[in-house]
Short mmCIF file of C-alpha atoms in Angstrom, two decimals:
data_model
loop_
_atom_site.label_atom_id
_atom_site.label_comp_id
_atom_site.label_asym_id
_atom_site.label_seq_id
_atom_site.Cartn_x
_atom_site.Cartn_y
_atom_site.Cartn_z
CA MET A 1 16.01 -41.97 -38.76
CA SER A 2 13.08 -43.88 -37.25
CA THR A 3 10.05 -44.44 -39.48
CA GLU A 4 7.85 -42.70 -36.88
CA LYS A 5 9.97 -39.56 -37.11
CA GLU A 6 9.68 -39.67 -40.90
CA LYS A 7 5.90 -39.99 -40.66
CA ILE A 8 5.67 -37.02 -38.29
CA LYS A 9 7.79 -34.86 -40.59
CA GLN A 10 5.76 -35.91 -43.62
CA THR A 11 2.44 -35.08 -41.90
CA ILE A 12 3.62 -31.65 -40.75
CA MET A 13 5.12 -30.79 -44.16
CA GLU A 14 1.86 -31.72 -45.88
CA LEU A 15 -0.11 -29.66 -43.35
CA TYR A 16 1.92 -26.49 -43.91
CA GLY A 17 1.80 -27.08 -47.68
CA GLU A 18 -2.00 -27.20 -47.56
CA LEU A 19 -2.18 -24.16 -45.27
CA ALA A 20 0.02 -22.15 -47.66
CA ARG A 21 -2.21 -23.13 -50.58
CA LEU A 22 -5.36 -22.15 -48.66
CA THR A 23 -3.78 -18.79 -47.81
CA ASN A 24 -2.98 -18.19 -51.51
CA LEU A 25 0.75 -18.39 -50.81
CA PRO A 26 3.15 -20.33 -53.05
CA LYS A 27 3.75 -23.97 -52.12
CA SER A 28 7.44 -23.16 -51.48
CA MET A 29 6.42 -20.93 -48.53
CA GLY A 30 4.88 -23.93 -46.79
CA GLU A 31 7.84 -26.15 -47.66
CA VAL A 32 10.58 -23.79 -46.47
CA TYR A 33 8.64 -22.96 -43.30
CA SER A 34 8.17 -26.68 -42.58
CA ALA A 35 11.85 -27.47 -43.20
CA ILE A 36 12.86 -24.81 -40.67
CA TYR A 37 10.07 -25.77 -38.24
CA LEU A 38 11.04 -29.45 -38.33
CA SER A 39 14.78 -28.94 -38.00
CA GLU A 40 16.33 -29.47 -34.59
CA LYS A 41 18.79 -26.63 -35.20
CA PRO A 42 18.73 -23.40 -37.23
CA LEU A 43 19.17 -23.90 -41.00
CA CYS A 44 21.14 -21.89 -43.56
CA MET A 45 19.97 -21.35 -47.14
CA ASP A 46 22.25 -24.06 -48.57
CA GLU A 47 20.81 -26.63 -46.17
CA ILE A 48 17.27 -25.62 -47.14
CA ILE A 49 18.13 -25.89 -50.86
CA ASP A 50 19.74 -29.27 -50.29
CA PHE A 51 16.83 -30.61 -48.23
CA LEU A 52 13.99 -29.41 -50.47
CA LYS A 53 15.78 -29.62 -53.85
CA ILE A 54 14.60 -26.13 -54.80
CA SER A 55 16.49 -23.47 -56.79
CA LYS A 56 18.60 -20.80 -55.12
CA GLY A 57 16.26 -18.13 -56.51
CA THR A 58 13.14 -19.75 -55.02
CA ALA A 59 14.90 -20.32 -51.70
CA SER A 60 16.12 -16.75 -51.37
CA THR A 61 12.77 -15.16 -52.39
CA THR A 62 10.84 -17.48 -50.08
CA ILE A 63 13.15 -16.86 -47.11
CA ARG A 64 12.81 -13.10 -47.61
CA LYS A 65 8.99 -13.33 -47.74
CA LEU A 66 8.84 -15.54 -44.64
CA GLU A 67 11.04 -13.01 -42.82
CA GLU A 68 8.71 -10.18 -43.90
CA LEU A 69 5.72 -12.14 -42.56
CA LYS A 70 7.69 -12.60 -39.31
CA ALA A 71 7.23 -16.37 -39.61
CA ILE A 72 10.99 -17.02 -39.40
CA LYS A 73 13.92 -15.03 -38.07
CA LYS A 74 17.70 -14.86 -38.53
CA VAL A 75 19.85 -16.30 -35.78
CA TRP A 76 23.55 -15.95 -35.22
CA VAL A 77 25.57 -19.16 -35.25
CA GLU A 78 28.97 -18.93 -33.57
CA GLY A 79 31.93 -19.25 -35.88
CA ASP A 80 29.81 -19.14 -39.04
CA ARG A 81 29.32 -16.13 -41.31
CA LYS A 82 26.28 -17.56 -43.13
CA ASN A 83 22.73 -16.54 -42.23
CA TYR A 84 20.82 -19.15 -40.24
CA TYR A 85 17.08 -19.22 -39.72
CA LYS A 86 14.66 -20.57 -37.12
CA ILE A 87 10.90 -20.13 -36.82
CA SER A 88 10.00 -16.93 -35.01
CA GLY A 89 7.73 -18.85 -32.63
CA SER A 90 4.96 -16.31 -32.99
CA ILE A 91 1.69 -17.42 -34.57
CA PRO A 92 1.69 -17.03 -38.37
CA LEU A 93 -1.10 -14.91 -39.93
CA LEU A 94 -2.19 -13.44 -36.60
CA ASP A 95 -0.71 -10.07 -37.54
CA SER A 96 -2.57 -10.00 -40.83
CA MET A 97 -5.88 -10.70 -39.05
CA PHE A 98 -5.38 -7.74 -36.70
CA LYS A 99 -4.37 -5.60 -39.67
CA ARG A 100 -7.49 -6.68 -41.58
CA ASP A 101 -9.67 -5.72 -38.65
CA MET A 102 -8.05 -2.26 -38.54
CA ILE A 103 -8.50 -1.69 -42.28
CA ILE A 104 -12.20 -2.68 -42.15
CA SER A 105 -12.85 -0.50 -39.11
CA ASP A 106 -11.18 2.49 -40.76
CA ALA A 107 -13.26 2.04 -43.93
CA CYS A 108 -16.44 1.83 -41.80
CA ASP A 109 -15.55 5.07 -40.01
CA THR A 110 -14.94 6.79 -43.35
CA LEU A 111 -18.24 5.51 -44.75
CA ASN A 112 -20.18 6.60 -41.66
CA LYS A 113 -18.65 10.08 -41.93
CA ILE A 114 -19.69 10.32 -45.60
CA MET A 115 -23.22 9.24 -44.63
CA ASP A 116 -23.41 12.24 -42.26
CA ASN A 117 -23.09 14.59 -45.24
CA PRO A 118 -26.26 15.87 -46.90
CA MET A 119 -27.26 13.62 -49.82
CA ASP A 120 -30.32 12.96 -51.95
CA GLU A 121 -32.69 10.10 -51.12
CA GLU A 122 -31.43 7.85 -53.93
CA THR A 123 -27.79 8.14 -52.83
CA LYS A 124 -28.80 7.56 -49.21
CA LYS A 125 -30.65 4.36 -50.15
CA TYR A 126 -27.70 3.18 -52.24
CA ALA A 127 -25.20 3.95 -49.45
CA GLU A 128 -27.22 2.10 -46.82
CA LYS A 129 -27.53 -0.97 -49.02
CA LYS A 130 -23.80 -1.07 -49.79
CA LEU A 131 -22.91 -0.46 -46.16
CA HIS A 132 -24.67 -3.70 -45.09
CA GLY A 133 -21.96 -5.93 -46.52
CA ILE A 134 -19.18 -3.86 -44.98
CA LEU A 135 -20.85 -3.85 -41.55
CA VAL A 136 -21.20 -7.63 -41.76
CA ILE A 137 -17.52 -8.22 -42.54
CA LYS A 138 -16.64 -5.70 -39.80
CA GLU A 139 -18.69 -7.70 -37.30
CA ILE A 140 -17.11 -10.99 -38.41
CA SER A 141 -13.61 -9.54 -38.29
CA LYS A 142 -14.28 -8.18 -34.78
CA LYS A 143 -15.39 -11.62 -33.59
CA ILE A 144 -12.25 -13.22 -35.01
CA THR A 145 -9.85 -10.71 -33.50
CA GLU A 146 -11.60 -10.81 -30.12
CA SER A 147 -11.13 -14.56 -29.96
CA LEU A 148 -7.46 -14.14 -30.95
CA LYS A 149 -6.42 -11.31 -28.63
CA MET A 150 -4.93 -13.67 -26.05
CA TYR A 151 -2.45 -14.95 -28.64
CA ASP A 152 -1.08 -11.55 -29.65
CA ASN A 153 2.60 -11.04 -28.94
CA VAL A 154 3.03 -14.46 -27.37
CA ASP A 155 4.91 -17.36 -28.87
CA TYR A 156 4.03 -21.01 -29.42
CA GLU A 157 5.57 -22.18 -26.14
CA GLU A 158 3.79 -19.55 -24.07
CA VAL A 159 0.45 -20.32 -25.73
CA TYR A 160 0.99 -24.05 -25.27
CA ARG A 161 1.78 -23.56 -21.59
CA LYS A 162 -1.42 -21.54 -21.13
CA LEU A 163 -3.54 -24.12 -22.96
CA HIS A 164 -1.98 -26.90 -20.94
CA GLN A 165 -2.66 -25.10 -17.64
CA ASN A 166 -6.30 -24.59 -18.65
CA SER A 167 -6.83 -28.22 -19.57
CA SER A 168 -5.20 -29.38 -16.29
CA LYS A 169 -7.58 -27.12 -14.39
CA GLU A 170 -10.57 -28.51 -16.32
CA LYS A 171 -9.56 -32.06 -15.45
CA LYS A 172 -9.49 -31.31 -11.72
CA MET B 1 -23.36 11.12 -60.00
CA SER B 2 -23.29 12.83 -56.60
CA THR B 3 -19.89 13.39 -55.02
CA GLU B 4 -21.03 11.45 -51.94
CA LYS B 5 -21.77 8.39 -54.07
CA GLU B 6 -18.31 8.70 -55.66
CA LYS B 7 -16.70 8.86 -52.22
CA ILE B 8 -18.57 5.78 -51.03
CA LYS B 9 -17.54 3.80 -54.11
CA GLN B 10 -13.94 4.94 -53.76
CA THR B 11 -13.78 3.91 -50.07
CA ILE B 12 -15.26 0.48 -50.72
CA MET B 13 -12.98 -0.15 -53.74
CA GLU B 14 -9.93 0.74 -51.67
CA LEU B 15 -11.12 -1.50 -48.83
CA TYR B 16 -11.52 -4.57 -51.05
CA GLY B 17 -8.19 -3.78 -52.73
CA GLU B 18 -6.46 -3.80 -49.35
CA LEU B 19 -8.28 -6.95 -48.26
CA ALA B 20 -7.21 -8.76 -51.45
CA ARG B 21 -3.59 -7.71 -50.84
CA LEU B 22 -3.71 -8.89 -47.21
CA THR B 23 -5.13 -12.24 -48.37
CA ASN B 24 -2.27 -12.61 -50.90
CA LEU B 25 -4.70 -12.33 -53.80
CA PRO B 26 -3.97 -10.19 -56.89
CA LYS B 27 -5.19 -6.59 -56.76
CA SER B 28 -7.51 -7.32 -59.71
CA MET B 29 -9.52 -9.73 -57.52
CA GLY B 30 -10.37 -6.88 -55.16
CA GLU B 31 -11.12 -4.53 -58.06
CA VAL B 32 -13.43 -6.84 -59.99
CA TYR B 33 -15.23 -7.91 -56.80
CA SER B 34 -15.73 -4.23 -55.85
CA ALA B 35 -17.01 -3.31 -59.31
CA ILE B 36 -19.63 -6.06 -59.10
CA TYR B 37 -20.41 -5.31 -55.44
CA LEU B 38 -20.92 -1.61 -56.14
CA SER B 39 -23.00 -2.01 -59.26
CA GLU B 40 -26.76 -1.59 -58.93
CA LYS B 41 -27.35 -4.31 -61.54
CA PRO B 42 -25.46 -7.45 -62.64
CA LEU B 43 -22.38 -6.73 -64.81
CA CYS B 44 -21.06 -8.55 -67.88
CA MET B 45 -17.35 -8.93 -68.64
CA ASP B 46 -17.30 -6.07 -71.18
CA GLU B 47 -18.76 -3.68 -68.63
CA ILE B 48 -16.16 -4.76 -66.06
CA ILE B 49 -13.33 -4.26 -68.59
CA ASP B 50 -14.73 -0.87 -69.54
CA PHE B 51 -15.15 0.26 -65.92
CA LEU B 52 -11.78 -0.91 -64.60
CA LYS B 53 -9.70 -0.47 -67.78
CA ILE B 54 -8.19 -3.94 -67.41
CA SER B 55 -7.30 -6.41 -70.16
CA LYS B 56 -9.71 -9.09 -71.33
CA GLY B 57 -7.27 -11.77 -70.11
CA THR B 58 -7.09 -10.34 -66.58
CA ALA B 59 -10.87 -9.89 -66.48
CA SER B 60 -11.63 -13.43 -67.58
CA THR B 61 -9.07 -15.06 -65.24
CA THR B 62 -10.22 -12.94 -62.31
CA ILE B 63 -13.92 -13.63 -62.92
CA ARG B 64 -13.21 -17.37 -63.06
CA LYS B 65 -11.25 -17.26 -59.78
CA LEU B 66 -13.94 -15.23 -58.03
CA GLU B 67 -16.52 -17.76 -59.21
CA GLU B 68 -14.36 -20.62 -57.85
CA LEU B 69 -14.14 -18.83 -54.48
CA LYS B 70 -17.94 -18.49 -54.60
CA ALA B 71 -17.57 -14.73 -54.15
CA ILE B 72 -19.60 -13.95 -57.30
CA LYS B 73 -22.15 -15.89 -59.31
CA LYS B 74 -23.57 -15.93 -62.84
CA VAL B 75 -27.06 -14.57 -63.30
CA TRP B 76 -29.33 -14.80 -66.28
CA VAL B 77 -30.39 -11.55 -67.89
CA GLU B 78 -33.51 -11.74 -70.06
CA GLY B 79 -32.93 -11.17 -73.74
CA ASP B 80 -29.13 -11.21 -73.42
CA ARG B 81 -26.85 -14.13 -74.24
CA LYS B 82 -23.82 -12.71 -72.43
CA ASN B 83 -22.83 -13.91 -68.93
CA TYR B 84 -23.72 -11.47 -66.17
CA TYR B 85 -22.36 -11.54 -62.64
CA LYS B 86 -23.48 -10.39 -59.20
CA ILE B 87 -21.91 -10.98 -55.80
CA SER B 88 -22.95 -14.29 -54.32
CA GLY B 89 -23.96 -12.59 -51.07
CA SER B 90 -22.24 -15.21 -48.96
CA ILE B 91 -19.30 -14.14 -46.82
CA PRO B 92 -15.97 -14.33 -48.68
CA LEU B 93 -13.20 -16.43 -47.09
CA LEU B 94 -15.53 -18.11 -44.60
CA ASP B 95 -15.31 -21.37 -46.53
CA SER B 96 -11.52 -21.34 -46.49
CA MET B 97 -11.50 -20.84 -42.71
CA PHE B 98 -13.69 -23.89 -42.16
CA LYS B 99 -11.52 -25.84 -44.59
CA ARG B 100 -8.37 -24.76 -42.74
CA ASP B 101 -9.84 -25.94 -39.47
CA MET B 102 -10.61 -29.34 -40.99
CA ILE B 103 -7.11 -29.73 -42.45
CA ILE B 104 -5.45 -28.86 -39.12
CA SER B 105 -7.73 -31.22 -37.18
CA ASP B 106 -7.00 -34.06 -39.60
CA ALA B 107 -3.24 -33.51 -39.28
CA CYS B 108 -3.56 -33.50 -35.47
CA ASP B 109 -5.44 -36.81 -35.55
CA THR B 110 -2.76 -38.33 -37.78
CA LEU B 111 0.02 -37.07 -35.50
CA ASN B 112 -1.71 -38.40 -32.39
CA LYS B 113 -2.09 -41.82 -34.03
CA ILE B 114 1.62 -41.88 -34.91
CA MET B 115 2.46 -40.96 -31.29
CA ASP B 116 0.59 -44.10 -30.14
CA ASN B 117 3.11 -46.26 -31.99
CA PRO B 118 6.15 -47.55 -30.10
CA MET B 119 9.09 -45.16 -30.51
CA ASP B 120 12.45 -44.48 -28.85
CA GLU B 121 12.77 -41.73 -26.22
CA GLU B 122 14.55 -39.32 -28.56
CA THR B 123 11.82 -39.56 -31.23
CA LYS B 124 9.13 -39.20 -28.56
CA LYS B 125 10.73 -36.02 -27.24
CA TYR B 126 11.08 -34.63 -30.77
CA ALA B 127 7.47 -35.50 -31.62
CA GLU B 128 6.08 -33.85 -28.49
CA LYS B 129 8.05 -30.68 -29.14
CA LYS B 130 6.92 -30.42 -32.75
CA LEU B 131 3.32 -31.19 -31.81
CA HIS B 132 3.16 -28.07 -29.58
CA GLY B 133 3.00 -25.68 -32.54
CA ILE B 134 0.38 -27.75 -34.31
CA LEU B 135 -1.81 -27.99 -31.20
CA VAL B 136 -1.58 -24.22 -30.79
CA ILE B 137 -2.71 -23.50 -34.36
CA LYS B 138 -5.45 -26.12 -33.93
CA GLU B 139 -6.71 -24.31 -30.83
CA ILE B 140 -6.60 -20.93 -32.58
CA SER B 141 -8.35 -22.28 -35.64
CA LYS B 142 -11.06 -23.86 -33.44
CA LYS B 143 -11.68 -20.51 -31.72
CA ILE B 144 -12.00 -18.75 -35.06
CA THR B 145 -14.41 -21.25 -36.56
CA GLU B 146 -16.51 -21.37 -33.39
CA SER B 147 -16.99 -17.63 -33.53
CA LEU B 148 -17.90 -17.89 -37.22
CA LYS B 149 -20.35 -20.80 -37.18
CA MET B 150 -23.41 -18.55 -37.10
CA TYR B 151 -22.38 -17.04 -40.45
CA ASP B 152 -22.05 -20.32 -42.32
CA ASN B 153 -24.43 -20.75 -45.23
CA VAL B 154 -26.13 -17.42 -44.67
CA ASP B 155 -25.84 -14.36 -46.89
CA TYR B 156 -25.05 -10.71 -46.15
CA GLU B 157 -28.68 -9.68 -45.85
CA GLU B 158 -29.54 -12.49 -43.45
CA VAL B 159 -26.50 -11.75 -41.29
CA TYR B 160 -27.27 -8.04 -41.33
CA ARG B 161 -30.87 -8.71 -40.25
CA LYS B 162 -29.65 -10.87 -37.37
CA LEU B 163 -27.10 -8.28 -36.24
CA HIS B 164 -29.72 -5.56 -36.44
CA GLN B 165 -32.21 -7.59 -34.37
CA ASN B 166 -29.56 -8.20 -31.73
CA SER B 167 -28.61 -4.54 -31.46
CA SER B 168 -32.30 -3.53 -31.23
CA LYS B 169 -32.77 -6.03 -28.39
CA GLU B 170 -29.70 -4.66 -26.60
CA LYS B 171 -31.08 -1.13 -26.80
CA LYS B 172 -34.38 -2.13 -25.13
#
């Protein structure tokens, strides 16, 4: 393998390792995702174990979690009964950001409804003060999801095509 | 305590519990943060243990992690040698989003530099394909951090004041 290819793989593996750490996910999540992302064909569990030198237990737990997060998906390989995996192509963590926005909005609605009920002055003052923080994270979450809406339900290639079209237009 | 106050506390505790789960943090992180957030005065570890019925080990680990994340901070209480905690007031997770953006940008720079090196056609094709995904997450991360810049290094109250000023202006 060319040294340049090695360097590219190394850089991308380190990136996903760091991103997993920052997202409070185990290091193995970043490693297994990278291995599948960097492979030119779908990988089975044995290949992942062999490539990363991790235990079967870690590999199987990590694969299951990555499937749950919809970061990778099973693919069928002709003439082989083993499970093979490729990246799903959709943007990781996007789902959880939309979910977060929904949870915060729901809590805000609930809090606003409670505030409509009759309450003494002291409770009212307390409620308003505590609501500040929630309204702020609601606002921030809304800003994030608004800027991400265009990426929902599209995959890497589609997003890349869109970005590329935009930058070509800008150059003209 | 009024029932309305109980309901407010319950809603906010559940919200932070859900947010911790979505961020892959242990449930106790959401609980301890909520307890401190909802308290009308700084809390010491014994009060947190007593309120949440958690073990001393969980409490002390969780408090340390929340301090590391700059979600809570120590405050000095006159005439008391124990450590007391209040929420830091700055927006949780904002720091990690800026950090993520930096890590992705750095990886992109490294990859672009590698691509400038001479390489065979096959490696070039591979590199371009694998760069797509990274460029997409770079773009997404840039959008997120751009929409969040105004909240950097400001606290809840400052953000709330700004939001409130804006909405008053809009109403005029």
